Amino acid sequence: MRKSFRVKKEKEFQRVFHHGASKANRQFVVYVLPKEDQQHFRVGLSVGKKIGNAVTRNAIKRKIRQSLLELKPMIKPDIDFIVIARPPTAEMSTEEVKKSLIHVLKLAHVME
């Protein structure tokens, strides 16, 4: 994902956490904040240290980014959202991550 598609700054993360709505399943928590007049969605990823070492966490982030890239046409453009991975994601394949992400994004009304 290009930088313009990412929520990077701490202040932006906190705004989504404090003012957004959250939905969750067993593998992910998603915080969503609608933003008017935005060209495309922006996403932030969070994978905590409880999930594993740096190699494991980075692998999970790559799987999430790949899934979001494939789902990009179906995601609403006027939102910021944060995806937080939970420990069960460490043992999941890319296809399982994508399926679980689809489920939680539909719950959060992120996908059209």
XYZ file of N, CA and C in Angstrom:
336
model
N 0.841 -1.177 0.000
C 0.000 0.000 0.000
C 0.893 1.250 0.000
N 0.480 2.224 -0.783
C 1.228 3.475 -0.809
C 1.020 4.241 0.495
N 1.914 5.188 0.757
C 1.834 5.965 1.993
C 0.525 6.725 2.120
N -0.031 7.160 1.012
C -1.281 7.924 1.073
C -2.450 7.069 1.565
N -2.301 5.754 1.545
C -3.360 4.841 1.998
C -3.161 4.426 3.458
N -2.174 5.008 4.157
C -1.875 4.567 5.513
C -2.116 5.650 6.555
N -2.589 5.225 7.711
C -2.666 6.083 8.890
C -1.349 5.841 9.614
N -0.510 6.865 9.727
C 0.823 6.676 10.271
C 1.058 7.384 11.607
N 0.539 8.578 11.764
C 0.863 9.389 12.930
C 0.071 8.958 14.157
N 0.710 9.082 15.306
C 0.088 8.727 16.575
C -1.212 9.502 16.797
N -1.228 10.780 16.455
C -2.414 11.612 16.634
C -3.578 11.081 15.793
N -3.291 10.628 14.565
C -4.332 10.077 13.699
C -4.866 8.757 14.255
N -3.949 7.903 14.761
C -4.374 6.648 15.383
C -5.306 6.947 16.556
N -4.898 7.874 17.414
C -5.697 8.193 18.599
C -7.057 8.762 18.231
N -7.131 9.568 17.190
C -8.416 10.121 16.752
C -9.366 8.995 16.350
N -8.856 8.002 15.614
C -9.693 6.879 15.199
C -10.118 6.059 16.417
N -9.182 5.817 17.359
C -9.525 5.048 18.565
C -10.584 5.741 19.404
N -10.432 7.044 19.618
C -11.317 7.753 20.538
C -12.656 8.161 19.926
N -12.671 8.442 18.629
C -13.902 8.941 18.009
C -14.563 7.930 17.074
N -13.902 6.816 16.802
C -14.441 5.819 15.887
C -15.215 4.728 16.598
N -15.886 3.926 15.810
C -16.634 2.781 16.329
C -15.819 1.515 16.096
N -15.978 0.519 16.968
C -15.195 -0.703 16.809
C -16.085 -1.923 16.627
N -15.576 -2.865 15.872
C -16.202 -4.172 15.681
C -15.080 -5.197 15.754
N -15.423 -6.425 16.132
C -14.374 -7.426 16.296
C -14.889 -8.829 15.993
N -13.949 -9.690 15.644
C -14.188 -11.128 15.635
C -13.041 -11.759 16.414
N -12.842 -13.045 16.320
C -11.804 -13.687 17.134
C -10.384 -13.301 16.731
N -10.190 -12.923 15.471
C -8.847 -12.648 14.975
C -8.493 -11.169 14.888
N -9.483 -10.299 14.690
C -9.199 -8.880 14.456
C -10.170 -7.973 15.192
N -9.694 -6.762 15.505
C -10.544 -5.665 15.966
C -10.368 -4.560 14.934
N -11.475 -3.940 14.518
C -11.415 -2.855 13.538
C -12.094 -1.628 14.131
N -11.366 -0.515 14.147
C -11.913 0.786 14.536
C -12.136 1.580 13.260
N -13.313 2.185 13.120
C -13.661 2.901 11.896
C -14.076 4.330 12.228
N -13.527 5.287 11.476
C -13.884 6.688 11.619
C -14.213 7.259 10.245
N -15.479 7.633 10.003
C -15.830 8.241 8.715
C -15.153 9.604 8.560
N -14.680 9.898 7.361
C -14.057 11.195 7.075
C -14.610 11.714 5.759
N -15.217 12.881 5.817
C -15.798 13.488 4.620
C -14.693 14.019 3.707
N -14.998 14.145 2.437
C -14.098 14.747 1.446
C -12.734 14.065 1.372
N -12.734 12.750 1.443
C -11.479 12.012 1.346
C -11.490 11.218 0.042
N -10.403 11.245 -0.696
C -10.326 10.594 -2.006
C -10.381 9.074 -1.899
N -9.711 8.521 -0.889
C -9.649 7.074 -0.723
C -9.499 6.742 0.756
N -9.734 5.497 1.104
C -9.620 5.075 2.494
C -8.162 5.121 2.945
N -7.980 5.171 4.274
C -6.645 5.044 4.864
C -6.737 3.988 5.953
N -5.708 3.183 6.087
C -5.715 2.094 7.055
C -4.443 2.134 7.901
N -4.599 1.797 9.173
C -3.468 1.639 10.081
C -3.458 0.212 10.583
N -2.284 -0.355 10.770
C -2.167 -1.727 11.257
C -1.487 -1.740 12.613
N -1.962 -2.614 13.482
C -1.357 -2.769 14.790
C -1.276 -4.257 15.111
N -0.054 -4.716 15.336
C 0.172 -6.108 15.719
C 1.053 -6.067 16.961
N 0.481 -6.419 18.112
C 1.175 -6.287 19.387
C 2.236 -7.342 19.638
N 3.081 -7.070 20.625
C 4.185 -7.972 20.953
C 3.731 -9.301 21.546
N 2.500 -9.366 22.043
C 1.980 -10.621 22.595
C 1.843 -11.686 21.514
N 1.756 -11.257 20.269
C 1.504 -12.183 19.162
C 2.748 -12.962 18.772
N 3.920 -12.379 18.941
C 5.140 -13.099 18.589
C 6.311 -12.159 18.404
N 7.395 -12.717 17.882
C 8.580 -11.889 17.660
C 8.392 -11.016 16.423
N 9.391 -10.201 16.106
C 9.286 -9.239 15.007
C 9.024 -9.920 13.673
N 9.634 -11.062 13.447
C 9.442 -11.784 12.185
C 7.983 -12.195 12.026
N 7.406 -12.729 13.081
C 6.003 -13.155 13.064
C 5.072 -11.959 12.860
N 5.322 -10.880 13.596
C 4.464 -9.694 13.487
C 4.516 -9.100 12.085
N 5.714 -9.018 11.501
C 5.843 -8.476 10.154
C 5.178 -9.372 9.113
N 5.241 -10.680 9.319
C 4.571 -11.610 8.406
C 3.053 -11.399 8.455
N 2.521 -11.194 9.653
C 1.083 -10.951 9.801
C 0.699 -9.649 9.092
N 1.519 -8.599 9.255
C 1.231 -7.324 8.592
C 1.251 -7.470 7.073
N 2.184 -8.264 6.553
C 2.233 -8.483 5.104
C 0.967 -9.185 4.623
N 0.507 -10.173 5.379
C -0.725 -10.885 5.005
C -1.933 -9.947 5.021
N -2.001 -9.086 6.034
C -3.127 -8.143 6.128
C -3.074 -7.153 4.964
N -1.884 -6.605 4.683
C -1.746 -5.644 3.571
C -2.125 -6.273 2.243
N -1.692 -7.520 2.020
C -2.016 -8.206 0.771
C -3.524 -8.409 0.650
N -4.153 -8.798 1.738
C -5.606 -8.994 1.723
C -6.326 -7.679 1.443
N -5.879 -6.596 2.067
C -6.512 -5.297 1.846
C -6.306 -4.816 0.417
N -5.152 -5.111 -0.158
C -4.883 -4.742 -1.545
C -5.867 -5.437 -2.486
N -6.145 -6.707 -2.216
C -7.091 -7.464 -3.031
C -8.530 -6.976 -2.824
N -8.829 -6.482 -1.621
C -10.185 -6.021 -1.301
C -10.393 -4.532 -1.595
N -9.350 -3.846 -2.023
C -9.362 -2.398 -2.216
C -10.573 -1.862 -2.980
N -10.998 -2.478 -4.095
C -12.154 -1.931 -4.825
C -13.468 -1.976 -4.045
N -13.551 -2.846 -3.043
C -14.800 -3.002 -2.292
C -14.847 -2.164 -1.020
N -13.744 -1.505 -0.660
C -13.681 -0.736 0.579
C -14.146 0.697 0.322
N -14.997 1.195 1.213
C -15.524 2.560 1.084
C -14.376 3.565 1.094
N -14.463 4.616 0.270
C -13.345 5.557 0.160
C -13.262 6.613 1.263
N -14.368 6.923 1.927
C -14.383 8.068 2.840
C -14.227 7.683 4.312
N -13.290 6.783 4.608
C -13.087 6.348 5.985
C -11.601 6.190 6.299
N -11.300 6.287 7.592
C -10.021 5.849 8.142
C -10.357 4.651 9.022
N -9.541 3.620 8.974
C -9.768 2.499 9.879
C -8.462 1.880 10.333
N -8.521 1.295 11.527
C -7.366 0.644 12.142
C -7.696 -0.838 12.274
N -6.763 -1.692 11.863
C -6.923 -3.137 12.018
C -5.941 -3.591 13.088
N -6.469 -4.191 14.156
C -5.633 -4.709 15.235
C -5.711 -6.232 15.191
N -4.546 -6.860 15.084
C -4.500 -8.328 15.026
C -4.487 -8.901 16.440
N -5.184 -10.001 16.609
C -5.202 -10.722 17.882
C -4.326 -11.974 17.758
N -3.945 -12.591 18.872
C -3.005 -13.733 18.841
C -3.329 -14.886 17.889
N -4.585 -15.264 17.659
C -4.827 -16.388 16.734
C -4.323 -16.161 15.307
N -4.064 -14.924 14.922
C -3.601 -14.649 13.557
C -2.205 -15.205 13.295
N -1.441 -15.482 14.330
C -0.065 -15.971 14.161
C -0.013 -17.298 13.414
N -1.041 -18.133 13.561
C -1.042 -19.449 12.917
C -1.887 -19.497 11.647
N -2.360 -18.348 11.180
C -3.264 -18.340 10.032
C -2.528 -18.186 8.710
N -3.088 -18.800 7.663
C -2.549 -18.623 6.309
C -3.085 -17.305 5.738
N -2.538 -16.902 4.606
C -2.975 -15.659 3.960
C -4.459 -15.731 3.594
N -4.893 -16.870 3.113
C -6.300 -17.037 2.722
C -7.221 -16.950 3.945
N -6.811 -17.533 5.066
C -7.609 -17.460 6.289
C -7.666 -16.023 6.812
N -6.547 -15.308 6.716
C -6.509 -13.904 7.136
C -7.489 -13.101 6.294
N -7.471 -13.325 4.986
C -8.366 -12.590 4.093
C -9.830 -12.876 4.428
N -10.162 -14.134 4.639
C -11.541 -14.515 4.949
C -12.009 -13.865 6.257
N -11.146 -13.880 7.264
C -11.481 -13.280 8.547
C -11.599 -11.757 8.439
N -10.715 -11.138 7.658
C -10.778 -9.692 7.442
C -12.077 -9.295 6.742
N -12.467 -10.061 5.732
C -13.730 -9.793 5.036
C -14.879 -9.805 6.037
N -14.884 -10.805 6.914
C -15.944 -10.937 7.907
C -16.009 -9.707 8.815
N -14.875 -9.314 9.393
C -14.881 -8.197 10.340
C -15.112 -6.855 9.629
N -14.635 -6.699 8.403
C -14.864 -5.453 7.664
C -16.329 -5.294 7.280
N -17.004 -6.404 6.998
C -18.447 -6.326 6.724
C -19.214 -5.970 7.994
N -18.774 -6.529 9.126
C -19.413 -6.189 10.408
C -19.285 -4.688 10.696
N -18.136 -4.141 10.368
C -17.848 -2.730 10.644
C -18.378 -1.794 9.552
N -19.018 -2.356 8.529
C -19.561 -1.585 7.401
C -18.465 -0.805 6.669
N -17.306 -1.423 6.541
C -16.189 -0.819 5.816
C -16.280 -1.189 4.336
N -16.791 -2.381 4.066
C -16.904 -2.856 2.679
C -18.278 -2.520 2.126
N -18.305 -2.178 0.836
C -19.575 -1.858 0.177
C -20.236 -3.116 -0.341
